[in-house]
Coordinates of C-alpha atoms in Angstrom, one line a residue:
X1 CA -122.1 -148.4 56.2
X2 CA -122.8 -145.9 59.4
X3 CA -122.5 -142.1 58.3
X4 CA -119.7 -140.6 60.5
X5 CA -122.2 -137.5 60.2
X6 CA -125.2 -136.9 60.1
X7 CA -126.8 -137.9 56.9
X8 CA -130.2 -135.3 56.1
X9 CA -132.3 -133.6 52.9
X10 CA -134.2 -130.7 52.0
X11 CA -137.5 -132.9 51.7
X12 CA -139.0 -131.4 48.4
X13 CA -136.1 -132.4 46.6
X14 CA -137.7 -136.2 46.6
X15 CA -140.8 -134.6 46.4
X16 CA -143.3 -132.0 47.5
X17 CA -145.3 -133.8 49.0
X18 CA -144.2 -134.8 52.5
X19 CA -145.5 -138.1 53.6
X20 CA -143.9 -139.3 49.8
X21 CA -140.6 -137.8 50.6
X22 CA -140.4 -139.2 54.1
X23 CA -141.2 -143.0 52.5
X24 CA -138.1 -142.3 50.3
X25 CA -136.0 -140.6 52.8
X26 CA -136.2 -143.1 55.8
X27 CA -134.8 -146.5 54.0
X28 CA -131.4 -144.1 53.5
X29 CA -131.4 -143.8 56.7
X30 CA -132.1 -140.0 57.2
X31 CA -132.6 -138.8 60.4
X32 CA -132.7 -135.3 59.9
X33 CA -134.3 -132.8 57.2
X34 CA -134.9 -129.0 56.1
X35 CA -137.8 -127.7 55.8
X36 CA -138.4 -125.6 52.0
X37 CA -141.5 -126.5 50.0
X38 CA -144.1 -128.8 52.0
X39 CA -147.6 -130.1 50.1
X40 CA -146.5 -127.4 47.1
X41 CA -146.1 -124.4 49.4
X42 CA -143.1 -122.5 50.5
X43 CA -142.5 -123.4 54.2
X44 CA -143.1 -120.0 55.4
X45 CA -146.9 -119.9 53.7
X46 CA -147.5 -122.8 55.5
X47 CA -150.8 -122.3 58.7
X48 CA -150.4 -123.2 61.8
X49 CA -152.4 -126.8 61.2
X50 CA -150.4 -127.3 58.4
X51 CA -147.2 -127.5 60.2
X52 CA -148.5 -129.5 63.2
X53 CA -149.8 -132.2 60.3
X54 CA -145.8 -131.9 59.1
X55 CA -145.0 -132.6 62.4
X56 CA -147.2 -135.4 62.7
X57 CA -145.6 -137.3 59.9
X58 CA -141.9 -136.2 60.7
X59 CA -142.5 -137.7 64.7
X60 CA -143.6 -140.8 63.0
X61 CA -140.8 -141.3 60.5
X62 CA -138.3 -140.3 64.0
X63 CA -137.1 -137.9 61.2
X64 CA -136.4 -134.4 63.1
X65 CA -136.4 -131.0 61.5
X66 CA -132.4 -129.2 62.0
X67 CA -133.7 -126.4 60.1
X68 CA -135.8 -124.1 57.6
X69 CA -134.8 -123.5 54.1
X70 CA -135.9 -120.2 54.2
X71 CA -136.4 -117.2 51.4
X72 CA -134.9 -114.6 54.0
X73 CA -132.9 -111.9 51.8
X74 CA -133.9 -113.5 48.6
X75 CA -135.0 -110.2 47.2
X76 CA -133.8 -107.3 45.3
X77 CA -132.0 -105.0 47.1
X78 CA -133.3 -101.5 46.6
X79 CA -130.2 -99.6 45.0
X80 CA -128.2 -102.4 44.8
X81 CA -127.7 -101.8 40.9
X82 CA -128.6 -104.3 38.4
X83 CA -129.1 -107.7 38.8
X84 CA -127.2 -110.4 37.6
X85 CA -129.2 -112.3 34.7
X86 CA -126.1 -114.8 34.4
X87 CA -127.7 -117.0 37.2
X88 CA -130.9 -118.4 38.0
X89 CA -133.2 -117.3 40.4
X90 CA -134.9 -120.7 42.3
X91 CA -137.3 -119.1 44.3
X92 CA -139.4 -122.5 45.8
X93 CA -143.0 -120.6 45.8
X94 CA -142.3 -117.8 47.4
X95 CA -141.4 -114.4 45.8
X96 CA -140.7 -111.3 48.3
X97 CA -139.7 -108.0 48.7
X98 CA -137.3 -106.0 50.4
X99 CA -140.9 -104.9 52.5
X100 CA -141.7 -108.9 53.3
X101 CA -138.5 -109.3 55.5
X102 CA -139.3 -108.5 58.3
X103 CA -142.4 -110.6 58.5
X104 CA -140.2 -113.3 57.2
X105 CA -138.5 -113.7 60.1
X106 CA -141.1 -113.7 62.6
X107 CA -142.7 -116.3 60.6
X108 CA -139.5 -118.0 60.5
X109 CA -139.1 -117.7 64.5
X110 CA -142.3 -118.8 64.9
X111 CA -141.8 -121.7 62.8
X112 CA -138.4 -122.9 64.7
X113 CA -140.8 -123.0 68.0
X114 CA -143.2 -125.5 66.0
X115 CA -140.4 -127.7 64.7
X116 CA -137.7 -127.4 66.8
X117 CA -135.5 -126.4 63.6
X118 CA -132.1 -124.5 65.2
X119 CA -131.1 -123.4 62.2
X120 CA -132.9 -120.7 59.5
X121 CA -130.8 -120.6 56.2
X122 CA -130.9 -117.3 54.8
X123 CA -129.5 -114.9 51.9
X124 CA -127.7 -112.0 50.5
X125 CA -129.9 -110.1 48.3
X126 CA -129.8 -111.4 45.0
X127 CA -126.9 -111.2 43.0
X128 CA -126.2 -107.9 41.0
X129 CA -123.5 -107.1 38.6
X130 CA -121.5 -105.0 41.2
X131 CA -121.7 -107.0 44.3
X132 CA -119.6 -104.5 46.2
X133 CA -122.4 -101.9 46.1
X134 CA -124.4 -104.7 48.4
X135 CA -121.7 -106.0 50.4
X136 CA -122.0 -103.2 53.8
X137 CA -126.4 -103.1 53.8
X138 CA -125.8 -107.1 53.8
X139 CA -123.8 -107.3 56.8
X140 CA -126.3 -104.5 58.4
X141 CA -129.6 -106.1 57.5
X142 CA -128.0 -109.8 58.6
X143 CA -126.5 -108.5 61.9
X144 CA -129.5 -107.0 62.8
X145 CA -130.9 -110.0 61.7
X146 CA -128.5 -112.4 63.7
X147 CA -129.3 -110.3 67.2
X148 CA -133.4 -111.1 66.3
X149 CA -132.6 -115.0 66.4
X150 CA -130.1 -114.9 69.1
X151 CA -132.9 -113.8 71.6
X152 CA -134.4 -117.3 70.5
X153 CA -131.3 -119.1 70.9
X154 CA -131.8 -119.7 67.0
X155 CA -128.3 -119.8 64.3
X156 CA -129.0 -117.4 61.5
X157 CA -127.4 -119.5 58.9
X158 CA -126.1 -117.5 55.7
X159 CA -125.4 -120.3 53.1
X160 CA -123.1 -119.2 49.8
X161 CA -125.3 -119.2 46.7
X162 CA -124.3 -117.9 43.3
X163 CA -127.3 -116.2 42.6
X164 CA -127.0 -113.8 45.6
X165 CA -124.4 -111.6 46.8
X166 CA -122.1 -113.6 48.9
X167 CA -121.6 -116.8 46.2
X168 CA -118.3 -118.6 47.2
X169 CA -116.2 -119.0 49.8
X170 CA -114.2 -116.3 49.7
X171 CA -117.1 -114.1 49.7
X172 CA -118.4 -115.6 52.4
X173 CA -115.4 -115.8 54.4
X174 CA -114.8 -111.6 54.1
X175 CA -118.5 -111.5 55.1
X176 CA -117.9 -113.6 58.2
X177 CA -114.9 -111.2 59.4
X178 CA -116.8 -108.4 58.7
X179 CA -119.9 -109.6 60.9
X180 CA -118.3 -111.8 63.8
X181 CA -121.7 -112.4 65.7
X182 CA -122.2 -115.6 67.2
X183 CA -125.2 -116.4 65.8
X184 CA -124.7 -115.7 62.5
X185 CA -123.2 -118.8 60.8
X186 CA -122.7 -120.6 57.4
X187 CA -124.2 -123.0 55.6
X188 CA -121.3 -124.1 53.1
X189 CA -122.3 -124.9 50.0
X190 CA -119.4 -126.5 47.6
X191 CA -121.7 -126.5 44.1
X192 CA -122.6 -122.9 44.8
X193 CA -119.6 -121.9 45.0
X194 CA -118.1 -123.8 41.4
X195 CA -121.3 -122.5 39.7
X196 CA -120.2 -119.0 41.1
X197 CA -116.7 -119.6 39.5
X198 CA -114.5 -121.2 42.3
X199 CA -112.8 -124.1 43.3
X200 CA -115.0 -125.4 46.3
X201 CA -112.3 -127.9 47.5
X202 CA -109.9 -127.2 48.2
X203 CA -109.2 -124.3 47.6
X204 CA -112.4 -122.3 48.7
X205 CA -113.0 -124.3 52.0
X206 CA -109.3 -123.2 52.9
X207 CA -110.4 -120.3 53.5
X208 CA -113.6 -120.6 55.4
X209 CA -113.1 -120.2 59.2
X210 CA -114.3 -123.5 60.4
X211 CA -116.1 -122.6 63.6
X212 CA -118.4 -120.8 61.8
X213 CA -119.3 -123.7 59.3
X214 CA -123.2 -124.7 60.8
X215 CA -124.2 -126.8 58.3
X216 CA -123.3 -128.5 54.4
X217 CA -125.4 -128.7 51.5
X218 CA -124.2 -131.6 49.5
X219 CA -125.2 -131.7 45.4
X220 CA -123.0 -131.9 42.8
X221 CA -122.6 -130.7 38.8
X222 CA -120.4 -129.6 36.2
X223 CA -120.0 -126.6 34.0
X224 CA -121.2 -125.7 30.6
X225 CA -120.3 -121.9 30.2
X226 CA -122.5 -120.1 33.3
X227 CA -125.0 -123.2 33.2
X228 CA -124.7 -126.0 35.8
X229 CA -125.2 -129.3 34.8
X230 CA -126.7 -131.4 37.3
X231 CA -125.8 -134.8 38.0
X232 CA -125.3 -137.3 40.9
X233 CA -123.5 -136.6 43.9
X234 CA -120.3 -137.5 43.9
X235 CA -119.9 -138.0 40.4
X236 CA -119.6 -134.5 38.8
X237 CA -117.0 -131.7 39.7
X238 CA -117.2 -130.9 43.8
X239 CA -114.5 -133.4 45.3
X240 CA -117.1 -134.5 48.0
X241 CA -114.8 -137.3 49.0
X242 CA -112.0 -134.9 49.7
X243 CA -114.4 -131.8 51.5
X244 CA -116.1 -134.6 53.6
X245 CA -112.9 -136.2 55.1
X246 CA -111.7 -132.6 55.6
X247 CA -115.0 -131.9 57.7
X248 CA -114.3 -134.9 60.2
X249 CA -110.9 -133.7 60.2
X250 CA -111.6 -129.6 61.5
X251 CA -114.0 -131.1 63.6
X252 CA -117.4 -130.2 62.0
X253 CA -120.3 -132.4 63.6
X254 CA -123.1 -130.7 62.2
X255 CA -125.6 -132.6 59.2
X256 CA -124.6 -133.2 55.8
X257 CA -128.1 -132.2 54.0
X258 CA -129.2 -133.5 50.2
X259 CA -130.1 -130.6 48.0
X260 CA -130.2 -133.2 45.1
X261 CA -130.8 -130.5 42.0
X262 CA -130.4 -133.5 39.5
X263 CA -133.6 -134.2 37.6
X264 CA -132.9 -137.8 38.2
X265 CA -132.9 -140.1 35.2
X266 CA -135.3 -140.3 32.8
X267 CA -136.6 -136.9 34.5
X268 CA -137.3 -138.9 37.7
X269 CA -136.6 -136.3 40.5
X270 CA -137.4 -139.1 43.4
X271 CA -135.3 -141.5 41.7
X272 CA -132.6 -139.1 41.2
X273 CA -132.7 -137.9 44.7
X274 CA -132.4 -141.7 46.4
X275 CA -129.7 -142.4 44.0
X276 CA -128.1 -139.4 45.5
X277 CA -128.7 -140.2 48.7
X278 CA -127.3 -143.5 48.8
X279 CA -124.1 -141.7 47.3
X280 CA -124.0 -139.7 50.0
X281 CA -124.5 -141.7 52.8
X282 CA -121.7 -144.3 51.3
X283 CA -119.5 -140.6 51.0
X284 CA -120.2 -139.9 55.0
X285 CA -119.4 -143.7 55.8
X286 CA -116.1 -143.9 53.8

C-alpha cells in the first residue's frame, strides 16, 4: 500500500506535543509534516532552542518539515467592512494584527532557514461580509509578500479557507490571475471550499490552474446549515477518491498533508487523526 504521493500532517492535529505526534505519525508512514502549534505554542512564538529541539526529534523520526502553517494575513483588515460571524475563526495560539505582519514574515523566513520548510501557508484577511471590498489590498499585501520570499527562494503559499477572503476555488483561482507571481502559490483545500459553499470536486478544482497548486490539505466533513461536521477522511462529502486520482493525473507531485479537524471518537483527537491517516494513505495508494 505505497502512497503514489507523498503522504504528510500538520503535527498538532495528533497532538501538541511533538515527540507524541511524531510516535503516531511515523507507523503511517509519514515522511513529511507542517509546522502550526509545537509544545502548545503557535510555530511562530517558538525561540530559537525551541525549534532546534523540534528539529532534533523531526531528524530522528527521518520525518522532514515541507512547510509552516503560518497565521500570515489572519487578521482584520483595516477598512475591510464587517466581518463575517457565519465562520469560525481557528486561530492555533496566535492572535495578530494588521501591525504584526510584517514581523510575521521575517519570523516565518527565519524559521524556513531553521527547518528547511519551502513552503509558508498564508491568508486573506479574514472573511468579511463584502469580500470584494478586500479582494485588490489582498493581492497588494500578498504580492508584496510573494517578492519577500522569492529573495529566499521560499513559495508563499495562499491556501483557500472559508473564514478569510479567498474561500473556494473560484476565488482563489480569480486571485491567482490577478497576481501571476511565481512564488506565490496555493495550498488547495477541498473542505474549505464545501464549508465556504462550493462543490470542491469537481467542480471547483476545474477551475484551479494546476501549476499553481503547491500543496493539498486533506480533511473531510459534511454540512449542517454554515456548521461543518467533522468526520473521517474519506467518508464525509469531499470526493477525495475522485480529487486524488485527478492530482496524479495534472501532474501534481507535491504532499498530500492531514489537517484531521475530526475530534476523533469518543473525543479522541490522536485516535481520530491515525484513523485518518490510515484513510489517507490507503486514498494516495489506490
Amino acid at each position: 500500500m505505497t502512497p503514489k504521493l507523498e503522504l504528510a500532517a500538520i503535527t498538532d492535529e495528533f497532538s501538541p506535543d511533538l515527540g507524541e505526534a511524531l510516535e503516531a505519525m511515523a507507523p503511517i508512514g509519514m515522511t513529511a509534516c507542517e509546522l502550526r502549534v509545537v509544545w502548545g505554542k503557535n510555530i511562530m512564538n517558538l525561540t530559537d532552542d525551541e525549534v532546534k529541539k523540534a528539529m532534533e526529534l523531526l531528524n530522528a523520526k527521518g520525518i522532514r518539515v515541507l512547510g509552516l502553517s503560518s497565521p500570515i494575513l489572519k487578521c482584520t483588515l483595516p477598512d475591510g467592512g464587517e466581518v463575517d460571524s457565519r465562520f469560525q475563526q481557528d486561530i492555533f495560539g496566535s492572535t495578530h494584527t494588521i501591525d504584526d505582519q510584517p514581523r510575521l514574515v521575517d519570523r516565518a523566513l527565519q524559521l524556513c532557514e531553521m527547518t528547511g520548510a519551502q513552503v509558508v501557508r498564508v491568508f486573506s484577511f479574514w472573511r468579511t461580509v463584502d469580500p470584494e471590498k478586500c479582494f485588490e489590498p489582498a493581492c497588494a499585501a500578498l504580492s508584496k509578500m510573494a517578492d519577500q520570499f522569492k529573495a529566499h527562494n521560499i513559495i508563499c503559499g495562499i491556501e483557500n479557507e472559508h473564514a478569510c477572503n479567498i474561500g473556494t476555488a473560484a476565488e482563489a483561482a480569480r486571485f491567482l490571475n490577478a497576481v501571476p507571481h511565481s512564488h506565490l502559490k496555493l495550498v488547495w483545500d477541498p473542505a474549505n471550499a464545501l464549508v465556504a459553499g462550493e462543490e470542491p470536486y469537481p467542480y471547483g478544482y476545474n477551475l484551479l490552474p494546476k501549476g499553481r497548486i503547491v500543496h493539498v490539505h486533506a480533511k473531510d466533513c459534511h454540512m449542517e446549515g454554515h456548521k461543518p461536521v467533522w468526520g473521517p477522511v474519506g467518508s464525509r462529502h469531499v470526493d477525495w477518491k475522485g480529487q486524488i486520482a485527478a492530482l496524479l493525473q495534472d501532474g501534481y507531485q507535491g504532499a498530500v498533508s492531514l489537517e484531521t479537524h475530526w475530534p476523533g471518537p469518543n473525543g479522541n483527537k490522536k485516535e481520530g487523526s491515525i484513523i485518518c491517516g490510515w484513510n489517507l494513505r490507503g486514498l494516495l495508494a489506490a
